[in-house]
CSV table of C-alpha atoms in Angstrom, one decimal:
chain,number,residue,atom,x,y,z
A,1,MET,CA,-5.8,-38.2,10.0
A,2,LYS,CA,-7.2,-36.2,7.1
A,3,LEU,CA,-6.0,-32.6,7.4
A,4,TYR,CA,-7.9,-30.9,4.6
A,5,ALA,CA,-8.6,-30.9,0.9
A,6,ALA,CA,-7.9,-27.7,-1.1
A,7,PRO,CA,-6.5,-26.5,-4.4
A,8,LEU,CA,-2.7,-26.2,-4.0
A,9,ASP,CA,0.1,-25.2,-6.3
A,10,PHE,CA,3.7,-25.4,-5.2
A,11,ARG,CA,5.1,-24.4,-8.6
A,12,ALA,CA,5.5,-20.8,-7.3
A,13,ILE,CA,7.7,-22.0,-4.5
A,14,ALA,CA,9.9,-24.0,-6.8
A,15,ASP,CA,10.3,-21.0,-9.1
A,16,GLU,CA,10.8,-18.6,-6.2
A,17,PHE,CA,13.7,-20.6,-4.8
A,18,ASP,CA,15.1,-21.7,-8.2
A,19,VAL,CA,14.5,-25.4,-7.6
A,20,PRO,CA,14.9,-27.3,-10.9
A,21,THR,CA,12.3,-30.0,-11.3
A,22,ASP,CA,13.4,-31.3,-14.7
A,23,PHE,CA,16.5,-32.2,-16.7
A,24,PRO,CA,17.6,-31.3,-20.2
A,25,PRO,CA,17.3,-34.0,-22.8
A,26,LYS,CA,21.0,-34.7,-23.0
A,27,LEU,CA,21.1,-35.7,-19.3
A,28,HIS,CA,18.1,-38.0,-19.7
A,29,ALA,CA,19.9,-39.6,-22.6
A,30,GLU,CA,23.1,-40.0,-20.6
A,31,ALA,CA,21.3,-41.5,-17.6
A,32,ALA,CA,19.5,-43.9,-19.9
A,33,ASN,CA,22.7,-45.1,-21.5
A,34,ALA,CA,24.8,-45.3,-18.2
A,35,HIS,CA,26.1,-48.8,-17.4
A,36,ASP,CA,27.8,-50.4,-14.4
A,37,ARG,CA,31.4,-49.3,-14.3
A,38,TYR,CA,32.3,-51.9,-11.7
A,39,ALA,CA,30.6,-55.0,-13.2
A,40,ASP,CA,33.7,-57.1,-13.0
A,41,GLN,CA,34.4,-56.2,-9.3
A,42,ARG,CA,31.2,-57.5,-7.7
A,43,ARG,CA,30.5,-60.3,-5.3
A,44,ASP,CA,27.5,-62.4,-6.4
A,45,ALA,CA,25.1,-61.9,-3.5
A,46,ARG,CA,21.9,-62.8,-5.3
A,47,ASP,CA,21.3,-65.7,-3.0
A,48,ILE,CA,20.4,-63.2,-0.2
A,49,GLU,CA,16.7,-62.6,-0.3
A,50,PHE,CA,16.6,-58.8,0.1
A,51,VAL,CA,13.4,-56.8,0.4
A,52,THR,CA,12.9,-53.0,0.2
A,53,ILE,CA,10.6,-51.1,2.5
A,54,ASP,CA,9.5,-47.6,1.4
A,55,PRO,CA,6.4,-45.4,1.1
A,56,ALA,CA,3.8,-46.9,-1.2
A,57,GLY,CA,4.5,-46.2,-4.8
A,58,SER,CA,8.1,-45.3,-4.4
A,59,MET,CA,10.4,-46.1,-7.3
A,60,ASP,CA,13.7,-44.5,-6.1
A,61,LEU,CA,14.7,-47.4,-3.9
A,62,ASP,CA,18.0,-46.8,-2.1
A,63,GLN,CA,18.1,-49.6,0.4
A,64,ALA,CA,17.3,-53.3,0.7
A,65,VAL,CA,17.6,-55.4,3.8
A,66,ALA,CA,17.7,-59.0,5.0
A,67,ILE,CA,18.4,-60.2,8.6
A,68,GLU,CA,19.3,-63.6,10.0
A,69,LYS,CA,20.4,-65.0,13.3
A,70,SER,CA,24.1,-65.4,14.0
A,71,GLY,CA,24.8,-67.3,17.1
A,72,GLU,CA,23.4,-65.4,20.0
A,73,GLY,CA,23.2,-62.2,17.9
A,74,TYR,CA,22.2,-61.2,14.4
A,75,ARG,CA,23.7,-60.7,10.9
A,76,VAL,CA,22.2,-57.7,9.0
A,77,PHE,CA,22.7,-57.4,5.3
A,78,TYR,CA,22.0,-53.9,3.9
A,79,ALA,CA,22.3,-53.3,0.2
A,80,ILE,CA,22.6,-49.6,-0.9
A,81,ALA,CA,22.1,-48.5,-4.5
A,82,ASP,CA,25.6,-48.1,-6.2
A,83,VAL,CA,25.0,-44.8,-7.9
A,84,ALA,CA,28.8,-44.2,-8.4
A,85,ALA,CA,28.7,-47.2,-10.8
A,86,PHE,CA,26.5,-45.1,-13.2
A,87,VAL,CA,28.0,-41.7,-12.8
A,88,GLU,CA,31.3,-41.3,-14.7
A,89,PRO,CA,33.6,-38.7,-13.1
A,90,GLY,CA,33.7,-35.6,-15.3
A,91,SER,CA,30.5,-36.5,-17.1
A,92,ALA,CA,27.5,-34.2,-17.4
A,93,LEU,CA,25.6,-36.3,-14.9
A,94,HIS,CA,28.5,-35.9,-12.5
A,95,GLU,CA,28.6,-32.1,-12.9
A,96,GLU,CA,24.8,-31.8,-12.6
A,97,SER,CA,24.8,-33.8,-9.3
A,98,LEU,CA,27.5,-31.5,-7.9
A,99,LYS,CA,25.2,-28.5,-8.6
A,100,ARG,CA,21.9,-30.1,-7.2
A,101,GLY,CA,23.3,-31.8,-4.1
A,102,GLN,CA,20.1,-33.5,-3.1
A,103,THR,CA,16.5,-34.3,-4.1
A,104,ILE,CA,14.2,-31.6,-2.8
A,105,TYR,CA,10.7,-32.9,-2.1
A,106,LEU,CA,8.0,-30.5,-3.0
A,107,PRO,CA,4.6,-31.9,-1.9
A,108,ASP,CA,3.4,-32.4,-5.5
A,109,GLU,CA,6.7,-33.3,-7.2
A,110,PRO,CA,10.3,-34.1,-6.4
A,111,ALA,CA,13.2,-32.0,-7.7
A,112,ARG,CA,15.4,-35.0,-8.3
A,113,LEU,CA,19.2,-35.3,-7.8
A,114,HIS,CA,19.4,-37.6,-10.8
A,115,PRO,CA,17.2,-38.2,-13.8
A,116,GLU,CA,14.5,-40.8,-13.3
A,117,GLU,CA,16.1,-43.2,-15.8
A,118,LEU,CA,18.8,-43.6,-13.2
A,119,SER,CA,17.0,-42.8,-9.9
A,120,GLU,CA,13.9,-44.9,-10.7
A,121,GLY,CA,15.5,-47.2,-13.2
A,122,SER,CA,19.0,-48.6,-13.6
A,123,ALA,CA,20.3,-47.7,-10.1
A,124,SER,CA,17.1,-48.3,-8.1
A,125,LEU,CA,16.9,-51.6,-6.2
A,126,LEU,CA,13.7,-52.6,-7.9
A,127,PRO,CA,12.4,-56.1,-7.3
A,128,ASP,CA,13.1,-59.2,-9.4
A,129,GLU,CA,16.0,-57.5,-11.2
A,130,ASP,CA,19.8,-58.0,-10.8
A,131,LYS,CA,21.1,-54.7,-9.4
A,132,PRO,CA,24.6,-53.4,-8.6
A,133,ALA,CA,24.8,-52.4,-5.0
A,134,VAL,CA,27.1,-51.6,-2.2
A,135,LEU,CA,26.6,-54.4,0.4
A,136,TRP,CA,27.1,-53.7,4.1
A,137,THR,CA,27.2,-56.7,6.4
A,138,PHE,CA,26.9,-56.2,10.1
A,139,GLU,CA,27.5,-58.6,13.0
A,140,LEU,CA,25.5,-57.7,16.1
A,141,ASP,CA,25.7,-59.2,19.5
A,142,ALA,CA,22.8,-60.3,21.7
A,143,ARG,CA,22.3,-56.7,22.8
A,144,GLY,CA,22.3,-55.4,19.3
A,145,GLU,CA,25.7,-53.8,19.5
A,146,LEU,CA,27.9,-53.8,16.5
A,147,THR,CA,30.9,-56.2,16.6
A,148,ASP,CA,32.0,-56.4,13.0
A,149,THR,CA,31.4,-54.5,9.7
A,150,ASN,CA,32.2,-55.3,6.1
A,151,VAL,CA,31.4,-53.3,3.0
A,152,GLU,CA,31.9,-54.4,-0.6
A,153,ARG,CA,30.5,-54.1,-4.1
A,154,ALA,CA,28.0,-56.8,-5.0
A,155,MET,CA,25.2,-57.9,-7.3
A,156,VAL,CA,21.9,-58.3,-5.5
A,157,ARG,CA,18.4,-59.1,-6.3
A,158,SER,CA,15.4,-57.9,-4.3
A,159,VAL,CA,12.6,-60.4,-4.0
A,160,ALA,CA,9.9,-57.9,-2.9
A,161,ARG,CA,9.0,-54.2,-2.9
A,162,LEU,CA,7.2,-53.7,0.4
A,163,ASP,CA,5.6,-50.6,1.8
A,164,TYR,CA,5.3,-49.4,5.4
A,165,ASP,CA,1.5,-49.9,5.7
A,166,GLY,CA,1.7,-53.5,4.5
A,167,VAL,CA,4.7,-54.4,6.6
A,168,GLN,CA,3.1,-52.9,9.7
A,169,GLU,CA,-0.1,-54.9,9.0
A,170,ASP,CA,2.1,-58.1,8.5
A,171,MET,CA,3.9,-57.4,11.8
A,172,ASP,CA,0.6,-56.9,13.6
A,173,ASN,CA,-0.5,-60.3,12.3
A,174,SER,CA,2.8,-62.0,12.9
A,175,GLU,CA,3.2,-62.6,9.2
A,176,LEU,CA,6.4,-60.6,8.4
A,177,HIS,CA,8.3,-61.6,5.3
A,178,PRO,CA,11.0,-64.1,6.3
A,179,SER,CA,13.8,-61.7,5.2
A,180,ILE,CA,12.7,-59.1,7.9
A,181,ALA,CA,11.1,-61.4,10.5
A,182,LEU,CA,13.8,-60.3,12.8
A,183,LEU,CA,13.5,-56.6,12.0
A,184,PRO,CA,11.4,-55.8,15.2
A,185,ASP,CA,13.9,-57.6,17.4
A,186,VAL,CA,16.9,-55.8,15.9
A,187,GLY,CA,15.0,-52.5,15.7
A,188,GLN,CA,14.1,-52.6,19.4
A,189,LEU,CA,17.7,-53.6,20.4
A,190,ARG,CA,19.1,-50.7,18.4
A,191,ALA,CA,16.6,-48.3,19.9
A,192,ALA,CA,17.8,-49.4,23.4
A,193,SER,CA,21.3,-48.8,22.2
A,194,SER,CA,20.4,-45.3,21.2
A,195,LEU,CA,19.1,-44.6,24.7
A,196,ARG,CA,22.4,-45.8,26.1
A,197,ARG,CA,24.1,-43.2,23.8
A,198,HIS,CA,21.6,-40.5,24.9
A,199,ALA,CA,20.6,-40.1,21.3
A,200,ILE,CA,17.6,-38.0,20.1
A,201,ASN,CA,15.6,-39.9,17.6
A,202,LEU,CA,12.6,-37.9,16.2
A,203,ARG,CA,9.6,-39.7,14.9
A,204,VAL,CA,7.9,-37.0,12.9
A,205,PRO,CA,4.8,-38.3,11.0
A,206,SER,CA,5.2,-37.9,7.2
A,207,VAL,CA,2.8,-35.7,5.2
A,208,ARG,CA,1.6,-37.0,1.9
A,209,VAL,CA,-0.2,-35.1,-0.8
A,210,VAL,CA,-2.7,-37.0,-2.8
A,211,GLU,CA,-4.3,-35.6,-6.0
A,212,LEU,CA,-8.0,-36.0,-6.1
A,213,ASP,CA,-10.1,-36.5,-9.2
A,214,ASP,CA,-11.3,-32.9,-9.2
A,215,GLY,CA,-7.8,-31.5,-9.3
A,216,ARG,CA,-7.6,-30.6,-5.7
A,217,PHE,CA,-4.9,-32.0,-3.4
A,218,GLU,CA,-5.7,-33.9,-0.2
A,219,LEU,CA,-3.0,-33.7,2.5
A,220,LEU,CA,-2.8,-36.7,4.7
A,221,ILE,CA,-0.8,-37.0,7.9
A,222,GLU,CA,0.3,-40.6,7.8
A,223,PRO,CA,0.7,-42.6,11.1
A,224,ARG,CA,4.2,-43.1,12.3
A,225,HIS,CA,4.3,-46.9,12.3
A,226,PRO,CA,6.7,-48.7,14.6
A,227,VAL,CA,8.1,-50.5,11.6
A,228,MET,CA,9.3,-47.1,10.3
A,229,ASP,CA,11.4,-46.7,13.4
A,230,PHE,CA,12.8,-50.2,13.2
A,231,ASN,CA,13.7,-49.7,9.6
A,232,SER,CA,15.3,-46.3,10.4
A,233,GLU,CA,17.5,-48.0,13.0
A,234,ILE,CA,19.2,-50.1,10.3
A,235,SER,CA,20.0,-46.9,8.4
A,236,LEU,CA,21.3,-45.3,11.6
A,237,LEU,CA,23.4,-48.4,12.3
A,238,THR,CA,25.0,-48.1,8.8
A,239,GLY,CA,25.7,-44.4,9.2
A,240,MET,CA,27.4,-44.9,12.6
A,241,ALA,CA,29.5,-47.8,11.3
A,242,ALA,CA,30.6,-45.6,8.4
A,243,GLY,CA,31.4,-42.7,10.7
A,244,ARG,CA,33.4,-44.9,13.0
A,245,MET,CA,35.3,-46.4,10.1
A,246,MET,CA,36.2,-42.9,8.8
A,247,GLU,CA,37.1,-41.6,12.2
A,248,ASP,CA,39.5,-44.5,12.8
A,249,ALA,CA,41.2,-43.8,9.5
A,250,GLY,CA,41.1,-40.0,9.8
A,251,VAL,CA,39.6,-39.5,6.4
A,252,GLY,CA,36.1,-39.2,5.0
A,253,PHE,CA,32.9,-37.2,5.4
A,254,LEU,CA,31.1,-36.8,8.7
A,255,ARG,CA,27.7,-35.5,9.4
A,256,THR,CA,28.1,-33.4,12.6
A,257,LEU,CA,25.8,-31.7,15.2
A,258,ARG,CA,26.8,-29.9,18.3
A,259,PRO,CA,24.8,-30.5,21.5
A,260,ALA,CA,21.7,-28.2,21.9
A,261,GLU,CA,22.4,-25.1,23.8
A,262,GLU,CA,21.1,-24.9,27.3
A,263,LYS,CA,18.7,-22.1,26.4
A,264,ALA,CA,17.1,-24.2,23.6
A,265,GLU,CA,16.8,-27.2,25.8
A,266,ARG,CA,15.2,-25.2,28.5
A,267,ALA,CA,12.7,-23.7,26.0
A,268,PHE,CA,11.8,-27.2,24.7
A,269,ARG,CA,11.2,-28.5,28.2
A,270,GLY,CA,8.8,-25.6,28.8
A,271,GLU,CA,6.9,-26.2,25.5
A,272,VAL,CA,6.6,-29.9,26.3
A,273,ARG,CA,5.0,-29.1,29.7
A,274,ALA,CA,2.7,-26.6,28.0
A,275,LEU,CA,1.5,-29.4,25.7
A,276,GLY,CA,0.6,-31.5,28.7
A,277,TYR,CA,3.6,-33.8,29.1
A,278,GLU,CA,5.8,-34.4,32.1
A,279,LEU,CA,9.5,-33.8,31.4
A,280,ALA,CA,11.6,-33.2,34.5
A,281,GLN,CA,14.5,-30.9,34.3
A,282,GLY,CA,17.1,-33.7,34.5
A,283,GLU,CA,15.2,-36.3,32.5
A,284,ASP,CA,16.9,-37.5,29.3
A,285,ILE,CA,15.1,-36.0,26.3
A,286,GLY,CA,15.8,-38.9,24.0
A,287,GLU,CA,14.2,-41.3,26.5
A,288,PHE,CA,11.2,-39.0,26.9
A,289,LEU,CA,10.7,-38.8,23.1
A,290,GLN,CA,10.5,-42.6,22.9
A,291,THR,CA,7.3,-42.4,25.0
A,292,VAL,CA,5.5,-39.7,22.9
A,293,ASP,CA,2.8,-40.9,20.5
A,294,ALA,CA,3.7,-38.9,17.4
A,295,ASP,CA,0.4,-39.7,15.7
A,296,THR,CA,-1.6,-37.4,18.0
A,297,PRO,CA,-1.7,-33.7,17.3
A,298,ARG,CA,0.1,-32.8,20.6
A,299,GLY,CA,2.7,-35.6,20.0
A,300,MET,CA,3.3,-34.3,16.5
A,301,ALA,CA,3.8,-30.8,17.9
A,302,VAL,CA,6.4,-32.2,20.4
A,303,MET,CA,8.3,-33.8,17.6
A,304,ARG,CA,8.2,-30.7,15.5
A,305,GLU,CA,9.5,-28.6,18.4
A,306,ALA,CA,12.2,-31.1,19.2
A,307,GLN,CA,13.6,-30.5,15.7
A,308,LYS,CA,15.0,-27.2,17.1
A,309,LEU,CA,17.3,-29.2,19.3
A,310,LEU,CA,18.9,-30.6,16.2
A,311,ARG,CA,19.6,-27.4,14.4
A,312,GLY,CA,23.1,-26.6,13.2
A,313,ALA,CA,23.9,-30.0,11.6
A,314,GLY,CA,26.6,-29.8,9.0
A,315,TYR,CA,29.1,-31.8,6.9
A,316,VAL,CA,32.9,-31.9,7.5
A,317,ALA,CA,35.8,-33.6,5.8
A,318,LEU,CA,38.2,-35.3,8.2
A,319,THR,CA,41.6,-33.7,8.1
A,320,GLY,CA,43.4,-35.2,11.1
A,321,ASP,CA,41.9,-32.8,13.6
A,322,GLU,CA,39.7,-34.1,16.4
A,323,PRO,CA,36.4,-35.0,14.7
A,324,GLU,CA,33.0,-33.8,15.8
A,325,VAL,CA,30.3,-36.3,16.9
A,326,HIS,CA,26.7,-36.0,15.9
A,327,ALA,CA,24.9,-35.1,19.2
A,328,GLY,CA,21.6,-36.4,18.0
A,329,ILE,CA,23.1,-39.8,17.2
A,330,GLY,CA,25.4,-40.0,20.1
A,331,GLY,CA,28.5,-40.9,18.1
A,332,TYR,CA,30.4,-40.4,14.8
A,333,TYR,CA,28.1,-40.5,11.9
A,334,SER,CA,28.1,-40.3,8.1
A,335,HIS,CA,25.5,-40.3,5.4
A,336,VAL,CA,25.9,-43.3,3.2
A,337,THR,CA,22.4,-44.9,2.8
A,338,ALA,CA,20.6,-42.6,0.3
A,339,PRO,CA,22.9,-42.0,-2.7
A,340,LEU,CA,19.9,-41.7,-5.1
A,341,ARG,CA,18.7,-38.7,-3.2
A,342,ARG,CA,21.9,-37.2,-1.6
A,343,LEU,CA,25.2,-36.3,-3.2
A,344,VAL,CA,27.5,-36.8,-0.2
A,345,ASP,CA,26.4,-40.5,0.2
A,346,ARG,CA,28.1,-41.4,-3.0
A,347,TYR,CA,31.4,-39.9,-1.9
A,348,ALA,CA,31.3,-41.2,1.7
A,349,THR,CA,30.5,-44.7,0.4
A,350,GLU,CA,33.6,-44.7,-1.8
A,351,VAL,CA,35.8,-43.8,1.2
A,352,CYS,CA,34.3,-46.8,3.1
A,353,LEU,CA,34.8,-49.2,0.2
A,354,ALA,CA,38.4,-48.2,-0.1
A,355,LEU,CA,39.1,-48.4,3.7
A,356,CYS,CA,37.5,-51.8,4.0
A,357,ALA,CA,39.4,-53.2,0.9
A,358,GLY,CA,42.7,-51.5,1.8
A,359,THR,CA,42.9,-49.7,-1.5
A,360,GLU,CA,43.4,-46.0,-2.4
A,361,ILE,CA,40.4,-43.7,-2.3
A,362,PRO,CA,39.5,-42.7,-5.8
A,363,GLN,CA,41.1,-39.4,-6.9
A,364,TRP,CA,37.7,-38.0,-8.0
A,365,VAL,CA,36.6,-38.2,-4.4
A,366,HIS,CA,39.5,-36.0,-3.2
A,367,ASP,CA,39.1,-33.6,-6.2
A,368,ASP,CA,35.5,-33.0,-5.4
A,369,THR,CA,35.6,-32.8,-1.6
A,370,ALA,CA,35.4,-29.0,-1.3
A,371,ARG,CA,32.5,-28.8,-3.8
A,372,VAL,CA,30.6,-31.6,-2.2
A,373,LEU,CA,30.7,-29.9,1.2
A,374,LYS,CA,29.8,-26.5,-0.2
A,375,THR,CA,26.9,-27.9,-2.2
A,376,MET,CA,25.6,-30.0,0.7
A,377,GLY,CA,25.6,-27.0,3.0
A,378,ARG,CA,23.8,-24.8,0.4
A,379,THR,CA,21.2,-27.3,-0.6
A,380,SER,CA,20.5,-28.5,2.9
A,381,GLN,CA,19.6,-24.9,3.8
A,382,LEU,CA,17.6,-24.7,0.6
A,383,ALA,CA,15.6,-27.9,1.3
A,384,ASN,CA,14.8,-26.6,4.8
A,385,THR,CA,13.6,-23.3,3.4
A,386,VAL,CA,11.5,-25.0,0.8
A,387,ASP,CA,9.9,-27.3,3.4
A,388,ARG,CA,9.1,-24.4,5.6
A,389,ALA,CA,7.6,-22.4,2.7
A,390,CYS,CA,5.4,-25.4,1.6
A,391,LEU,CA,4.2,-25.9,5.2
A,392,ASN,CA,3.4,-22.2,5.6
A,393,LEU,CA,1.5,-22.3,2.3
A,394,THR,CA,-0.6,-25.2,3.3
A,395,GLU,CA,-1.4,-23.7,6.7
A,396,ALA,CA,-2.4,-20.4,5.2
A,397,THR,CA,-4.5,-22.2,2.6
A,398,VAL,CA,-6.4,-24.4,5.0
A,399,LEU,CA,-7.1,-21.5,7.5
A,400,GLN,CA,-7.9,-18.8,5.0
A,401,PRO,CA,-11.7,-19.5,5.0
A,402,TRP,CA,-11.7,-19.3,8.8
A,403,VAL,CA,-10.3,-15.8,9.2
A,404,GLY,CA,-12.4,-14.1,11.9
A,405,GLU,CA,-13.3,-17.3,13.6
A,406,ASN,CA,-12.2,-18.3,17.2
A,407,PHE,CA,-9.9,-21.2,18.0
A,408,THR,CA,-8.6,-22.8,21.2
A,409,GLY,CA,-4.8,-23.2,21.5
A,410,VAL,CA,-2.0,-24.0,23.9
A,411,VAL,CA,0.5,-21.2,24.7
A,412,LEU,CA,4.0,-22.5,24.3
A,413,GLN,CA,6.1,-19.4,24.7
A,414,THR,CA,5.5,-15.7,25.2
A,415,ASN,CA,7.7,-12.7,24.2
A,416,GLU,CA,7.0,-9.6,26.2
A,417,GLU,CA,9.3,-7.5,24.0
A,418,SER,CA,7.5,-8.2,20.8
A,419,ASP,CA,4.1,-8.7,22.5
A,420,THR,CA,3.6,-12.0,20.8
A,421,ALA,CA,3.3,-15.7,21.7
A,422,ARG,CA,3.9,-19.0,20.0
A,423,VAL,CA,0.8,-21.2,20.1
A,424,PHE,CA,-0.3,-24.6,19.1
A,425,ILE,CA,-3.8,-25.2,17.6
A,426,ALA,CA,-4.9,-28.8,17.7
A,427,ASP,CA,-7.4,-28.8,14.9
A,428,PRO,CA,-5.9,-28.4,12.4
A,429,PRO,CA,-2.5,-29.1,14.0
A,430,VAL,CA,-0.8,-25.7,13.5
A,431,LEU,CA,2.1,-24.0,15.3
A,432,ALA,CA,1.7,-20.3,14.8
A,433,GLU,CA,2.3,-16.8,16.0
A,434,CYS,CA,-0.2,-15.0,18.2
A,435,ALA,CA,-0.5,-11.3,18.9
A,436,GLY,CA,-0.6,-10.8,22.6
A,437,THR,CA,1.0,-12.5,25.6
A,438,PRO,CA,-1.4,-14.9,27.3
A,439,GLU,CA,0.1,-16.9,30.2
A,440,GLU,CA,2.5,-19.7,29.1
A,441,ALA,CA,1.3,-23.3,29.5
A,442,THR,CA,-2.4,-22.3,29.4
A,443,GLU,CA,-5.2,-23.1,27.0
A,444,VAL,CA,-6.8,-19.9,25.7
A,445,GLY,CA,-9.2,-18.8,23.1
A,446,MET,CA,-7.9,-16.7,20.2
A,447,SER,CA,-9.0,-15.3,16.9
A,448,LEU,CA,-7.6,-16.0,13.5
A,449,VAL,CA,-6.9,-12.5,12.2
A,450,ARG,CA,-4.7,-13.3,9.1
A,451,ALA,CA,-4.2,-16.2,6.7
A,452,ASP,CA,-2.4,-14.7,3.7
A,453,VAL,CA,-1.8,-17.3,1.1
A,454,ASP,CA,0.4,-15.1,-1.1
A,455,LYS,CA,2.7,-14.2,1.8
A,456,ARG,CA,2.3,-17.6,3.4
A,457,GLU,CA,1.5,-16.0,6.8
A,458,VAL,CA,-0.8,-17.0,9.6
A,459,LEU,CA,-1.5,-14.8,12.6
A,460,PHE,CA,-3.8,-15.3,15.6
A,461,ALA,CA,-4.7,-12.7,18.2
A,462,TRP,CA,-5.5,-12.9,22.0
A,463,PRO,CA,-7.9,-12.4,23.5
A,464,ALA,CA,-10.5,-13.8,21.1
A,465,ASP,CA,-13.1,-11.4,19.8
């Protein structure tokens, strides 16, 4: 779906929120000269034919996968970029990563966690190159449930850099690469496992900005291919295995999320009904979301509104107290699969490596724990703020020429106290505020009265002029 083409500049947002998009020369030099600190501690796993699956053109490749049958079940190999091998504790790169926390993705450029010499070079799992990695090996039974986990440092070699469009086309034509021929089977089994855990898996379509020849940017809403969900299930499997490993040992970093409050869940069910879906009061939300086509405007709106149910996620260090589960996952969970883009993954991975090998957790992990948690909390909030600002800017930009025109929208919620409503416009797909309180769950006409690009604000009014 093509949303629009317009001149866009997100530099002001990066400046407003103090998001650094470049590195000083000394950090580029340090990243270029970094070498594998664990070269003599690696299993040779180059015989496993790994492939990577990422958006087209991606160079920061965190994960590579290969799957094979194992008796009645499956063996999943998952290689993760070993960033800790290139970041010396106490180095300038180390300190800079503790400040940045994570890559923040502006639509026109990323504000990287690490310089590109590392994130798109030496540490990235690029094809046809020997690469240091952290290798997870999972044994799954016939239902896709985890029966055994191993994690170790290894040398791997990806044989192909694949992208989602191409893999989906191959899957549709029954021509999947042999390394991932079983990915649909495992993905579907793991999705069924998530339903048994009452997990909430959101399938929000990704938005990609493409620069046109005339300097404008075209914003494309990419389809949410099934293969994206299958691939995501492998990452979720890894995070759950890591979380369980840490919980059993009483040490490590967990990603936590409390269950949605009854008020938020009740509001979501009302919005879903307003958008034309059936969701009974007692029906499981995770199971319902599996049935929603996220590529349609209304389906995309459902997924965006469901994000409210997952608010309040955080990071905690295990200290012996009863650990919190991640309600969206339905179990203990840790971030370990994206160390090129997220600081905490590097630290959580070191904990898992030590626990699996029966060795001491490195002292630098203990020393940095408080800073890691503080930085992740701050930068997660920053990333959400920047995402919201970029979305508000694009909505205001696309709608600005249409101020004074009438639109048809669905009323999701009304607020009598503020005399406003929350509405969904299907074309372009926008969730916005409306002055007035039309009846909830109705489709009404409304006028666009404000689209302020500078303030990044959009306002409709009911009834329409």
